[in-house]
Short mmCIF file of C-alpha atoms in Angstrom, two decimals:
data_model
loop_
_atom_site.label_atom_id
_atom_site.label_comp_id
_atom_site.label_asym_id
_atom_site.label_seq_id
_atom_site.Cartn_x
_atom_site.Cartn_y
_atom_site.Cartn_z
CA UNK A 17 -3.57 -16.31 -22.20
CA UNK A 18 -1.69 -17.30 -19.05
CA UNK A 19 -4.00 -15.08 -16.98
CA UNK A 20 -7.07 -16.67 -18.58
CA UNK A 21 -5.68 -20.12 -17.86
CA UNK A 22 -5.07 -19.15 -14.23
CA UNK A 23 -8.61 -17.75 -13.97
CA UNK A 24 -10.04 -20.95 -15.43
CA UNK A 25 -8.14 -22.95 -12.82
CA UNK A 26 -9.64 -20.77 -10.09
CA UNK A 27 -13.12 -21.41 -11.46
CA UNK A 28 -13.00 -25.14 -12.15
CA UNK A 29 -10.54 -26.08 -9.38
CA UNK A 30 -8.79 -29.02 -11.10
CA UNK A 31 -7.66 -30.54 -7.80
CA UNK A 32 -11.24 -30.64 -6.53
CA UNK A 33 -12.34 -32.26 -9.80
CA UNK A 34 -9.68 -34.94 -9.32
CA UNK A 35 -10.87 -35.53 -5.75
CA UNK A 36 -14.48 -35.77 -6.90
CA UNK A 37 -13.52 -38.27 -9.60
CA UNK A 38 -11.69 -40.37 -7.00
CA UNK A 39 -14.77 -40.24 -4.75
CA UNK A 40 -17.01 -41.36 -7.62
CA UNK A 41 -14.67 -44.23 -8.48
CA UNK A 42 -14.68 -45.42 -4.86
CA UNK A 43 -18.46 -45.13 -4.78
CA UNK A 44 -18.70 -47.22 -7.95
CA UNK A 45 -16.60 -49.97 -6.35
CA UNK A 46 -19.35 -50.55 -3.79
CA UNK A 47 -21.48 -53.51 -4.97
CA UNK A 48 -24.63 -51.70 -3.78
CA UNK A 49 -23.88 -48.73 -6.03
CA UNK A 50 -25.37 -50.47 -9.05
CA UNK A 51 -28.63 -51.32 -7.21
CA UNK A 52 -30.02 -47.85 -7.89
CA UNK A 53 -29.86 -47.70 -11.68
CA UNK A 54 -30.97 -44.07 -11.95
CA UNK A 55 -28.42 -42.87 -9.42
CA UNK A 56 -25.70 -44.94 -11.11
CA UNK A 57 -26.61 -43.42 -14.48
CA UNK A 58 -26.53 -39.87 -13.11
CA UNK A 59 -23.24 -40.52 -11.34
CA UNK A 60 -21.70 -41.89 -14.54
CA UNK A 61 -22.90 -38.83 -16.47
CA UNK A 62 -21.24 -36.59 -13.89
CA UNK A 63 -18.05 -38.64 -14.07
CA UNK A 64 -17.92 -38.30 -17.86
CA UNK A 65 -18.59 -34.55 -17.65
CA UNK A 66 -15.86 -34.02 -15.05
CA UNK A 67 -13.37 -36.18 -16.96
CA UNK A 68 -14.03 -34.24 -20.17
CA UNK A 69 -13.68 -30.87 -18.44
CA UNK A 70 -10.47 -31.88 -16.67
CA UNK A 71 -8.97 -33.38 -19.83
CA UNK A 72 -9.75 -30.28 -21.90
CA UNK A 73 -8.29 -28.03 -19.20
CA UNK A 74 -5.13 -30.14 -18.85
CA UNK A 75 -4.53 -30.18 -22.62
CA UNK A 76 -4.90 -26.41 -22.74
CA UNK A 77 -2.63 -25.86 -19.75
CA UNK A 78 0.05 -28.25 -21.04
CA UNK A 79 0.06 -26.60 -24.47
CA UNK A 80 0.31 -23.16 -22.92
CA UNK A 81 3.08 -24.21 -20.51
CA UNK A 82 5.07 -25.79 -23.34
CA UNK A 83 4.68 -22.71 -25.51
CA UNK A 84 5.77 -20.38 -22.70
CA UNK A 85 8.82 -22.54 -22.01
CA UNK A 86 9.72 -22.73 -25.69
CA UNK A 87 9.20 -18.97 -26.05
CA UNK A 88 11.60 -18.27 -23.19
CA UNK A 89 14.23 -20.60 -24.65
CA UNK A 90 13.85 -19.14 -28.14
CA UNK A 91 14.00 -15.61 -26.80
CA UNK A 92 17.18 -16.34 -24.82
CA UNK A 93 18.78 -17.94 -27.88
CA UNK A 94 17.52 -15.25 -30.28
CA UNK A 95 15.89 -18.04 -32.30
CA UNK A 96 13.79 -16.04 -34.74
CA UNK A 97 12.43 -19.13 -36.53
CA UNK A 98 11.02 -20.66 -33.35
CA UNK A 99 9.65 -17.30 -32.21
CA UNK A 100 7.91 -16.90 -35.56
CA UNK A 101 6.39 -20.38 -35.27
CA UNK A 102 5.17 -19.60 -31.76
CA UNK A 103 3.49 -16.41 -32.95
CA UNK A 104 1.79 -18.40 -35.70
CA UNK A 105 0.62 -20.94 -33.11
CA UNK A 106 -0.79 -18.29 -30.76
CA UNK A 107 -4.28 -18.31 -32.35
CA UNK A 108 -4.47 -22.08 -31.84
CA UNK A 109 -3.67 -21.63 -28.16
CA UNK A 110 -6.21 -18.84 -27.90
CA UNK A 111 -8.84 -21.10 -29.47
CA UNK A 112 -7.95 -23.80 -26.93
CA UNK A 113 -8.48 -21.36 -24.06
CA UNK A 114 -11.79 -20.20 -25.55
CA UNK A 115 -12.91 -23.82 -25.88
CA UNK A 116 -12.36 -24.37 -22.16
CA UNK A 117 -14.15 -21.11 -21.32
CA UNK A 118 -17.16 -22.21 -23.38
CA UNK A 119 -17.13 -25.66 -21.83
CA UNK A 120 -17.18 -24.07 -18.38
CA UNK A 121 -20.14 -21.87 -19.33
CA UNK A 122 -22.00 -24.92 -20.65
CA UNK A 123 -21.04 -27.27 -17.84
CA UNK A 124 -24.10 -26.61 -15.74
CA UNK A 125 -26.57 -29.37 -15.03
CA UNK A 126 -29.18 -27.98 -17.43
CA UNK A 127 -26.82 -26.97 -20.25
#
């Protein structure tokens, strides 16, 4: 799952998404931005799409990072209960990764 998460990051480039969102926000601060209603609408759609993609990715990454950290602690402490819970939670994490993969596949302009 960690490899998939890393591959997703290489594809979507979260830092570039953040930069693009900042650029859009600055563009929206310009009073002339709202003069072209169609362009403003399209820009807002793109902003929503990027925010959703970034948020989904960050949730997945945070969950995975927390699970890896907890796994390492539980393994070092021989905490069988926590390890068992983590193994039970693995399918949820896998589903989260798959959700991001699907969102990436469907994130094209015409999808």
